[in-house]
Coordinates of N, CA and C in Angstrom, one line a residue:
X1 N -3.8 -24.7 30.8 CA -3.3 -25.0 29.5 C -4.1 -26.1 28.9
X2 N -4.2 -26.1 27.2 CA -5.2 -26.9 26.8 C -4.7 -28.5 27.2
X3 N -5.4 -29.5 26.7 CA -4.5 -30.8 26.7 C -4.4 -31.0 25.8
X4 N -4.5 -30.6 25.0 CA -3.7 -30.8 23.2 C -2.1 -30.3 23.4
X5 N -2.0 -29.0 24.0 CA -0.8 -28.5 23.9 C 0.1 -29.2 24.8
X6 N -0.4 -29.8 25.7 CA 0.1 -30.6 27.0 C 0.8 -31.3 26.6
X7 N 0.5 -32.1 25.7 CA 1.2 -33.6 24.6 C 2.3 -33.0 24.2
X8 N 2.5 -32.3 24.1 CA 4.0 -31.7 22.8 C 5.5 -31.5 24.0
X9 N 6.3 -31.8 23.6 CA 7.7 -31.4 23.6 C 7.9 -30.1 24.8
X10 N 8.3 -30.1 25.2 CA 8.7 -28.9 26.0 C 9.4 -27.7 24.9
X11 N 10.2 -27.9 24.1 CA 10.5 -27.1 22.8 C 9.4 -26.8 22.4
X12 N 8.4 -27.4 21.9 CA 7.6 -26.8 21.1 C 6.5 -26.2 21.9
X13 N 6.4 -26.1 23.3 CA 5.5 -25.8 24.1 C 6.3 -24.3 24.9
X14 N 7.4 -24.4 24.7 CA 8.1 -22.8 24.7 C 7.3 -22.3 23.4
X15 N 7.9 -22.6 22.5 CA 7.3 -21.9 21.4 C 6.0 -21.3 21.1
X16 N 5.6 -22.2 21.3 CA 3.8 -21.8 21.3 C 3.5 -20.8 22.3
X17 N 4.1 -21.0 23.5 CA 3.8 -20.0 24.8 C 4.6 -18.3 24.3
X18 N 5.4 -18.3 23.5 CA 6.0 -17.7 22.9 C 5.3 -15.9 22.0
X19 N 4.8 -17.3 20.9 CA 3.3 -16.9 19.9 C 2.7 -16.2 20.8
X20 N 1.8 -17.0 21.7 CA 1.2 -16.5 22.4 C 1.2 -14.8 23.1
X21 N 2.4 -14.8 23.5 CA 2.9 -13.7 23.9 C 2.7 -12.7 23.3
X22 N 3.0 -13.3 22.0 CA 3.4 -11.8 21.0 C 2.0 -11.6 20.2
X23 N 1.3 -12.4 19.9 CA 0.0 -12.2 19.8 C -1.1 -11.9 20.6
X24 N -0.3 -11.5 22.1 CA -1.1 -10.6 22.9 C -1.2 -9.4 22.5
X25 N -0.2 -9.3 22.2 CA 0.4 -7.9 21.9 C -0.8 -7.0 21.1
X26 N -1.6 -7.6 20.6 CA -2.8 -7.1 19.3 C -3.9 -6.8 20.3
X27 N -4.0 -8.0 21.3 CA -5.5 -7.9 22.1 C -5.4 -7.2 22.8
X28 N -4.5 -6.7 23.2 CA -4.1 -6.0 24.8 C -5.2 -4.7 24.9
X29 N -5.9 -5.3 26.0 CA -6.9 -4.3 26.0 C -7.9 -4.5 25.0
X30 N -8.2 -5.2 24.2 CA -9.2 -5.6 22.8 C -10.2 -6.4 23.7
X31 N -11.3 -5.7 24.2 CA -12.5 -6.1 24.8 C -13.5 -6.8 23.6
X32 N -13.7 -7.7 23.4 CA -14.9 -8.0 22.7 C -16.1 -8.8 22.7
X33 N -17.2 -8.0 22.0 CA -18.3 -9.1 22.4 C -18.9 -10.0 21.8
X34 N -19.9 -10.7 22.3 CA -20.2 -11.7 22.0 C -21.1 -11.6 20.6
X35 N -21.1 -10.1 20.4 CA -21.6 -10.0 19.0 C -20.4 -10.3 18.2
X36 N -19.4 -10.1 18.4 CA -18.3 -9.9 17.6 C -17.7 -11.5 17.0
X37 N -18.2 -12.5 17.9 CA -18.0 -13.7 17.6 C -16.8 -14.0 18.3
X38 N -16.3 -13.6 19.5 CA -15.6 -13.9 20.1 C -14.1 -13.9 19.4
X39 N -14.0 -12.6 18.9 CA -12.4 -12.8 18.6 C -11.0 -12.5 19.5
X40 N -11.6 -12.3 20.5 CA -10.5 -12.0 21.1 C -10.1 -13.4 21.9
X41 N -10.3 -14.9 21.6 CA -9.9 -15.6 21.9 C -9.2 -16.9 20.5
X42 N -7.5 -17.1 21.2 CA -7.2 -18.0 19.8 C -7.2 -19.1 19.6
X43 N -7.4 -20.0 18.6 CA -7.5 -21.1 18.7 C -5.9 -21.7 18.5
X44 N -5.5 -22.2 20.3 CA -4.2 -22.6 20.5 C -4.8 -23.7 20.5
X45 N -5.9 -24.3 20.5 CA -6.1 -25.6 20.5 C -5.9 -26.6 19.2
X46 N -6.4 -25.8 18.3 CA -6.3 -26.2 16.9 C -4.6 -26.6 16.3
X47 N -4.3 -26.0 16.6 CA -2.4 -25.8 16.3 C -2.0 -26.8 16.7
X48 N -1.2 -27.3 16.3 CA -0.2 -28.4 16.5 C 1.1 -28.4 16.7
X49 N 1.3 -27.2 16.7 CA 3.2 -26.5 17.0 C 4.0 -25.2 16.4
X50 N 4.8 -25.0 16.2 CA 5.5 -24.1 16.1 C 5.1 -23.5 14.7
X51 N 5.5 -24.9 13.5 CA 5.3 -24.9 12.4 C 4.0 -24.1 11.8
X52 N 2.8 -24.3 12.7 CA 1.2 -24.1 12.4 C 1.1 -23.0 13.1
X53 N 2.0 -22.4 13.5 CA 1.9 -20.8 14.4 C 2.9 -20.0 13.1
X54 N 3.8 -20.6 12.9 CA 4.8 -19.5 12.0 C 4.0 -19.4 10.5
X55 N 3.2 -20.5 10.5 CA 2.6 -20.2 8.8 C 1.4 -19.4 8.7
X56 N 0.4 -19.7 10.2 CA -0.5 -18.7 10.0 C 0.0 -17.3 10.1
X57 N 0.9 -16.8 11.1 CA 1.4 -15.7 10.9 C 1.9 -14.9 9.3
X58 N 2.7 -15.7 9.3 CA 3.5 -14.9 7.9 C 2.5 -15.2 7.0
X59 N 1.4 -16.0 6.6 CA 0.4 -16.4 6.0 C -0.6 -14.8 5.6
X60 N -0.6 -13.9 6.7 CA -1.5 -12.5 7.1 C -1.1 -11.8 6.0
X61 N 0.7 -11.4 5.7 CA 1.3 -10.5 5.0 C 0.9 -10.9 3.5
X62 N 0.8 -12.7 2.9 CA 0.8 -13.0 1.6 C -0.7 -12.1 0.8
X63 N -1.3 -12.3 1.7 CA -3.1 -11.6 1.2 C -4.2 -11.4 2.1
X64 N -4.6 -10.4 1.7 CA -6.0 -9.9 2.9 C -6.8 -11.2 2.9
X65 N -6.8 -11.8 2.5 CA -8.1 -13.4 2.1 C -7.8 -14.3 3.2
X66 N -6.1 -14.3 3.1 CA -5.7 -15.4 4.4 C -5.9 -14.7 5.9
X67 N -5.4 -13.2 5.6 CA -5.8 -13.2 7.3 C -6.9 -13.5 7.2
X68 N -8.0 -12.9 6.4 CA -9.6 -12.8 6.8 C -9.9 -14.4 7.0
X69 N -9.1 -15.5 6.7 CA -9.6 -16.7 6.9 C -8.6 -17.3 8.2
X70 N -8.4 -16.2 8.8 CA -7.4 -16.8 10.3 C -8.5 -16.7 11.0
X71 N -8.6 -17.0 12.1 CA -9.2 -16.4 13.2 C -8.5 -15.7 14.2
X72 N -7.2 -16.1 13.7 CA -6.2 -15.6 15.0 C -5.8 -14.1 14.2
X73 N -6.1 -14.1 12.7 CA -5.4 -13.2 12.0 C -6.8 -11.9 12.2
X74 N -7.6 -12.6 12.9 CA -8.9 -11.9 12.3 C -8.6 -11.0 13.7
X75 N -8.7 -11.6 14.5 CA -8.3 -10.9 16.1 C -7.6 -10.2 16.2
X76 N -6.2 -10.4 15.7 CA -4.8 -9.6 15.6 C -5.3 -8.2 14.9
X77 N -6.0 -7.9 13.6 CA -6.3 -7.5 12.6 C -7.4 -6.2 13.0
X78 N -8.1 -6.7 14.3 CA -9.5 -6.1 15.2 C -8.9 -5.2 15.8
X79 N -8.1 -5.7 16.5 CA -7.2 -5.6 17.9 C -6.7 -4.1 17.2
X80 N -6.0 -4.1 15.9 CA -5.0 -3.0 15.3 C -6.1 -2.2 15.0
X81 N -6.9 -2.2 14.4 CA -7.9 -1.6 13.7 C -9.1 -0.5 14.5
X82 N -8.9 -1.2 16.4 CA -9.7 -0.7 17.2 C -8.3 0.9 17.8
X83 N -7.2 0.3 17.3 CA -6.1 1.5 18.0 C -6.3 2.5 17.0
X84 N -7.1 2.6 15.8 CA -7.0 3.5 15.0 C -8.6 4.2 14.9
X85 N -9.2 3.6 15.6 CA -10.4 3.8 15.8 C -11.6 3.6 15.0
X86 N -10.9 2.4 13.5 CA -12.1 2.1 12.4 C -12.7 0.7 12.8
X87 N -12.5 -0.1 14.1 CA -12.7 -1.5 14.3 C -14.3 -2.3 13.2
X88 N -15.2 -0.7 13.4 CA -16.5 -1.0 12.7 C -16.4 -1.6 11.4
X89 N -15.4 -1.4 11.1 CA -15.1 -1.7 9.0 C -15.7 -3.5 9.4
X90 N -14.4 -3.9 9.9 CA -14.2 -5.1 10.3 C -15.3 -5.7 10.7
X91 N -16.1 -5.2 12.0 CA -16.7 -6.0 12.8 C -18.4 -6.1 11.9
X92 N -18.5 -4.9 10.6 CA -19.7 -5.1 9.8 C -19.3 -6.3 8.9
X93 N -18.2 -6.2 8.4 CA -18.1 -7.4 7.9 C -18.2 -8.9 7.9
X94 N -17.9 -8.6 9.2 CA -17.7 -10.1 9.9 C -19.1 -10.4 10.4
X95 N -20.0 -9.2 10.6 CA -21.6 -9.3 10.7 C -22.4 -9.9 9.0
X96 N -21.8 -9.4 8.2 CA -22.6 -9.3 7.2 C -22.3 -11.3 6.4
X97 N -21.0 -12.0 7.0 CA -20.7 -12.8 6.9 C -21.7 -13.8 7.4
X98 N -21.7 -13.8 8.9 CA -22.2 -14.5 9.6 C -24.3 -14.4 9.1
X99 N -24.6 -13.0 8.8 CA -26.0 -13.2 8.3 C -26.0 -14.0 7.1
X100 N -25.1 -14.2 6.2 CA -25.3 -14.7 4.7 C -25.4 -16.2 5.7
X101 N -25.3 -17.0 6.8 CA -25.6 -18.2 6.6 C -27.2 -18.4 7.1
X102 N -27.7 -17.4 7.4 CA -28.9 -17.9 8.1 C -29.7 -18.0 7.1
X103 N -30.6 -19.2 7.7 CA -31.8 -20.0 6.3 C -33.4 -19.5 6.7
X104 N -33.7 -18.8 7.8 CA -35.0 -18.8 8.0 C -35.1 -17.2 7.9
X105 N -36.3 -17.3 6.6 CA -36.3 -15.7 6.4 C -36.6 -14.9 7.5
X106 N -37.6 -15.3 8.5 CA -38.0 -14.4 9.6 C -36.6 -14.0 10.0
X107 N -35.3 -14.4 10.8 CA -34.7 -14.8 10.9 C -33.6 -13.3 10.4
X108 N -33.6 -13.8 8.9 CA -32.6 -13.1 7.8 C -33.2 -11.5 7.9
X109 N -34.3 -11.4 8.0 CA -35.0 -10.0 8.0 C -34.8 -9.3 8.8
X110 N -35.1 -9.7 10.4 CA -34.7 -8.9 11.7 C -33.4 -8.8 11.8
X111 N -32.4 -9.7 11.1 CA -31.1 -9.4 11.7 C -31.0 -8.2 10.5
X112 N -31.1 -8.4 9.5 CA -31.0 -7.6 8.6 C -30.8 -6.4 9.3
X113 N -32.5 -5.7 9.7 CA -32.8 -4.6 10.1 C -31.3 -4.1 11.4
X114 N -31.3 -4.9 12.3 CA -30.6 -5.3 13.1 C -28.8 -4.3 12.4
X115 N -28.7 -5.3 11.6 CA -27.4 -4.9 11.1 C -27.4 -3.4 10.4
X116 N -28.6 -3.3 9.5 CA -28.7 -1.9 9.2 C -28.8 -0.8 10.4
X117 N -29.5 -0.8 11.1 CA -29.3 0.0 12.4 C -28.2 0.2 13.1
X118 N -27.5 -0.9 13.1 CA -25.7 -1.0 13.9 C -24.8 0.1 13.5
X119 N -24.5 -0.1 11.6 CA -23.7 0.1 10.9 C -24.6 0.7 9.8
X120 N -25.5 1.0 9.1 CA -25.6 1.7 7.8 C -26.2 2.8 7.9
X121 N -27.6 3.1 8.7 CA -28.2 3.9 9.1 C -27.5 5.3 9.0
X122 N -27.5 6.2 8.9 CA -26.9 7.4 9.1 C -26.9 8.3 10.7
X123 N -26.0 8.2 11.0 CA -25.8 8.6 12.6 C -26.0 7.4 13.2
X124 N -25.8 6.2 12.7 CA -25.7 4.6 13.8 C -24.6 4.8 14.5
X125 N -24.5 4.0 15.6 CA -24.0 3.4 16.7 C -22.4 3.3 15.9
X126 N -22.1 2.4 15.0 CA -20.7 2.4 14.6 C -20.8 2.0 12.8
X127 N -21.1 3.2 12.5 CA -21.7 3.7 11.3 C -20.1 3.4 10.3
X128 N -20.4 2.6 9.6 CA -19.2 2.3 8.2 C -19.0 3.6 7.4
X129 N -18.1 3.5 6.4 CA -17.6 4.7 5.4 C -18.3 4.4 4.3
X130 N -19.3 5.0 3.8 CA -19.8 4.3 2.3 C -20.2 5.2 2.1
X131 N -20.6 5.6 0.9 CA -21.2 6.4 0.3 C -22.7 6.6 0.0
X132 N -23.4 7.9 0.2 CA -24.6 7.9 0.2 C -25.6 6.9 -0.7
X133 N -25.1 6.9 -2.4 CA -25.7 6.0 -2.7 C -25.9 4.6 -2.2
X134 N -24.7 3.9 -1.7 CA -24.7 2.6 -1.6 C -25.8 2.4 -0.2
X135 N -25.5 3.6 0.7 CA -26.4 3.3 1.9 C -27.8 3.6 1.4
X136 N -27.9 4.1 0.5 CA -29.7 4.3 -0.4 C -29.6 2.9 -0.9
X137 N -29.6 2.3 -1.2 CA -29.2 1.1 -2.0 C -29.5 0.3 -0.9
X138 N -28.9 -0.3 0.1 CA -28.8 -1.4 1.2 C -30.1 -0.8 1.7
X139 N -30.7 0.3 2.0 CA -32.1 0.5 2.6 C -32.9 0.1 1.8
X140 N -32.9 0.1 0.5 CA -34.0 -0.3 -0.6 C -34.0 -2.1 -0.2
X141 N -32.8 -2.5 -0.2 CA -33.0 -4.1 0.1 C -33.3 -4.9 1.2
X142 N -33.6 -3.6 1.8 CA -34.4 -4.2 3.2 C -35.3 -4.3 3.0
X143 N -36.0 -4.1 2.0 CA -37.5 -4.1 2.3 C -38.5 -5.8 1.8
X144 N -37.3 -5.9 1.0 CA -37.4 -8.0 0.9 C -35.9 -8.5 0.7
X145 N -35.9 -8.7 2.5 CA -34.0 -8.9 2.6 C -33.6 -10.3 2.4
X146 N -32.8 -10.6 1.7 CA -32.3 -11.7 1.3 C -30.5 -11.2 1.3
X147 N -30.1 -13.0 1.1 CA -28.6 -13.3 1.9 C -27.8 -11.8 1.4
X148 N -27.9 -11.6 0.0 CA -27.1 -10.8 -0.5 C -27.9 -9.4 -0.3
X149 N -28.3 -8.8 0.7 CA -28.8 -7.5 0.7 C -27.7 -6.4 1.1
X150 N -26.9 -6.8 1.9 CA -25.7 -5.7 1.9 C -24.5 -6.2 0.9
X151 N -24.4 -7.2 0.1 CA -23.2 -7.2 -0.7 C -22.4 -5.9 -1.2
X152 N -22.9 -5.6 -1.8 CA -22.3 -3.5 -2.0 C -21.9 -3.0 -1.1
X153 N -22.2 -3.0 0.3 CA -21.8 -1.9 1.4 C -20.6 -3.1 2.2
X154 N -20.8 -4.5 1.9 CA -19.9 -5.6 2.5 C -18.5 -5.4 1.6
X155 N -19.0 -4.6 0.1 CA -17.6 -5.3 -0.5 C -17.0 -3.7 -0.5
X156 N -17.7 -3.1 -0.8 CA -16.8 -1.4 -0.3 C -16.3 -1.0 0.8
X157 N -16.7 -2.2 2.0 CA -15.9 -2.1 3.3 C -14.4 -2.8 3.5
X158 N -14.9 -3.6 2.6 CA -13.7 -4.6 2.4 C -12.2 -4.1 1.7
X159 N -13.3 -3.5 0.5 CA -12.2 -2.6 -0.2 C -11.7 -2.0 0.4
X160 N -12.1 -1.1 1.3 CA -11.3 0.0 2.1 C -10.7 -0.3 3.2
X161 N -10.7 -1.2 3.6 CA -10.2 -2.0 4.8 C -8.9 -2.6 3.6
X162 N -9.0 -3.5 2.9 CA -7.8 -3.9 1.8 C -6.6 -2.8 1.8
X163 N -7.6 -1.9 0.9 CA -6.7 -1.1 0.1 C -5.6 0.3 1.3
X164 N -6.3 0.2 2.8 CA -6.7 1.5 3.6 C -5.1 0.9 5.2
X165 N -6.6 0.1 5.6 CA -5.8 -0.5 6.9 C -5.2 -1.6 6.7
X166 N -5.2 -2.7 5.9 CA -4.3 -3.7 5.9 C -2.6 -3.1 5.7
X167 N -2.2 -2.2 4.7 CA -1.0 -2.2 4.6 C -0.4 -1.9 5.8
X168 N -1.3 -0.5 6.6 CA -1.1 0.1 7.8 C -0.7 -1.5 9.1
X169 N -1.4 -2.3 8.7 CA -1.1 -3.4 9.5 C 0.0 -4.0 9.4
X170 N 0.2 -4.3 8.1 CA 1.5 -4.9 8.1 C 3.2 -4.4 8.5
X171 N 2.8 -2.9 8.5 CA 3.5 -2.1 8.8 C 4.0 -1.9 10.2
X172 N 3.0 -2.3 10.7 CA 2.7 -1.9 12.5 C 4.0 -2.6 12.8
X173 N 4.9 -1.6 13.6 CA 5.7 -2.5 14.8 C 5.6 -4.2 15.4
X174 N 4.2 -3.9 15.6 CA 3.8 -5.5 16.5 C 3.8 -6.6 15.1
X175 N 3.3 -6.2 14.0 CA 3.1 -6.8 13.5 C 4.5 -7.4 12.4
X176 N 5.9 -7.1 12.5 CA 6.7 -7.0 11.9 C 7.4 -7.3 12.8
X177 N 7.7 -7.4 14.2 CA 8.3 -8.0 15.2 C 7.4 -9.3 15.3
X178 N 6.4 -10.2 15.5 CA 5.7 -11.3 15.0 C 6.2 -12.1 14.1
X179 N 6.1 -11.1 12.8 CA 6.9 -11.9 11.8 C 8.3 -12.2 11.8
X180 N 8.9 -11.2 12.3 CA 10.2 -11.8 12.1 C 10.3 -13.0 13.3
X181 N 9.6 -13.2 14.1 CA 9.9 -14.4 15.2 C 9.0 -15.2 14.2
X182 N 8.2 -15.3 13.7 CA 7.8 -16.7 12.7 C 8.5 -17.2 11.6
X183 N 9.0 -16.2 11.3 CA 10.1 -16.3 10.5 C 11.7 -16.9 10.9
X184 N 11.9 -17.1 12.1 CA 13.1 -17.4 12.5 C 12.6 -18.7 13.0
X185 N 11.3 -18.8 13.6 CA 10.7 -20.0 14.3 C 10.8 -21.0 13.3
X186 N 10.5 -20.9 11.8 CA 10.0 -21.9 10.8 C 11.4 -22.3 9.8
X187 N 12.0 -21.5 10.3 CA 13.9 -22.1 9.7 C 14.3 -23.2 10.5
X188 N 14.6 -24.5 9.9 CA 15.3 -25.2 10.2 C 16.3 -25.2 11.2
X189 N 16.8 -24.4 11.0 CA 18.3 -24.3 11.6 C 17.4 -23.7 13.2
X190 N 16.8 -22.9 13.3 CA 16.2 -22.6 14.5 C 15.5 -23.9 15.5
X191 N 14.9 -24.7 14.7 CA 13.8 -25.5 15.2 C 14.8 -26.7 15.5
X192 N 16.1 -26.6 15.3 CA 17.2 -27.7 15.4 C 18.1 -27.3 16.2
X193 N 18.2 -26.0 16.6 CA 19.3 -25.3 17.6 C 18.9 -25.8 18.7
X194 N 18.4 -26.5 19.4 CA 18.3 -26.7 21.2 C 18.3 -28.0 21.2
X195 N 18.4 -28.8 20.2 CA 18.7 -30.3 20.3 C 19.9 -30.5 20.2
X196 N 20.3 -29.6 19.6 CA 22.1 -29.8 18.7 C 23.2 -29.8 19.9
X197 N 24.1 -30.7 20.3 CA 24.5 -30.6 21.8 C 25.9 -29.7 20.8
X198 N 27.1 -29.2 21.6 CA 27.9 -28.9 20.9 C 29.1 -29.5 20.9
X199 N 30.1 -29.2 19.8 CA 31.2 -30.5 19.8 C 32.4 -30.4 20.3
X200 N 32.8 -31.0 20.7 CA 34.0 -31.0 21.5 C 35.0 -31.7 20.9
X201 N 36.5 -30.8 20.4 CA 37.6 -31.5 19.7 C 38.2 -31.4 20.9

């Protein structure tokens, strides 16, 4: 166990062990690599308690923006996505992210290629849904690749990922059994039931 989580309360250190549990539930079996940026690991370290577990959760259902800005939401989100057999939507995305920060064109260009070969290529490895044009399009911008060369094939994945498998997610069993424990976790009346002794007339 981390030593951050160590410090807390025995209450709030059920709870969290809790989370944990039920946010297995997504990974189980969710192998991932180190291309992937390691999402199959959450940051329990970062959290501070019950409170910062029930918001990120119910946080996923408000908008596709906040999962995509979980890491634990991003995991959960992979994890579902790999049971359906489209994880590639996802994992180009999360590629096409991580290239927009690199500063050294050598650099920007081979991953480029790199990434076109993964995902755009026609008959690639884990080839996205896009449309002929746009993958004519993303090949033309290889040829002087800069941050925004796949923007079009990054936001038509996104879109379809939004509009496609997000609702599918929210829908999911695991993901609705989750919420309702972060939802019970972040009531008051919950987070004050094991302290409350009972009274005696």
């Amino acid at each position: 166990m981390c030593r951050t989580l160590a410090t807390f309360p025995n209450t709030c250190l059920e709870r969290a062990k809790e989370f944990k549990t039920r946010l297995g539930i997504f990974l189980h079996k969710s192998e991932l690599s180190s291309e992937s940026g390691g999402l199959g690991k959450f940051e329990w370290a970062s959290k501070h308690c019950k409170e910062s577990f029930s918001e990120d959760v119910l946080g996923w259902r408000e908008s596709f923006d906040l999962l995509l800005s979980s890491k634990n939401g991003v995991a959960a989100f992979h994890a579902f996505l790999k049971t359906e057999f489209s994880e590639e939507n996802l994992e180009f995305w999360l590629a096409c992210e991580e290239f927009k920060k690199i500063r050294s064109a050598t650099k920007l260009a081979s991953r480029a290629h790199r990434i076109f070969d993964e995902y755009i290529r026609s008959e690639a490895p884990k080839e996205v849904n896009i449309d002929h044009e746009t993958r004519e399009l993303t090949k033309t911008n290889l040829q002087a690749a800069t941050a925004s060369c796949f923007d079009v094939a990054q936001g038509k994945t996104r879109t379809l990922m939004e509009k496609d498998s997000y609702p599918r997610f929210l829908k999911s069993p695991a993901y609705r059994d989750l919420a309702a424990q972060a939802s019970a976790t972040s009531s008051p009346a919950s987070s004050s039931s094991q302290a409350a002794e009972p009274s005696h007339t």
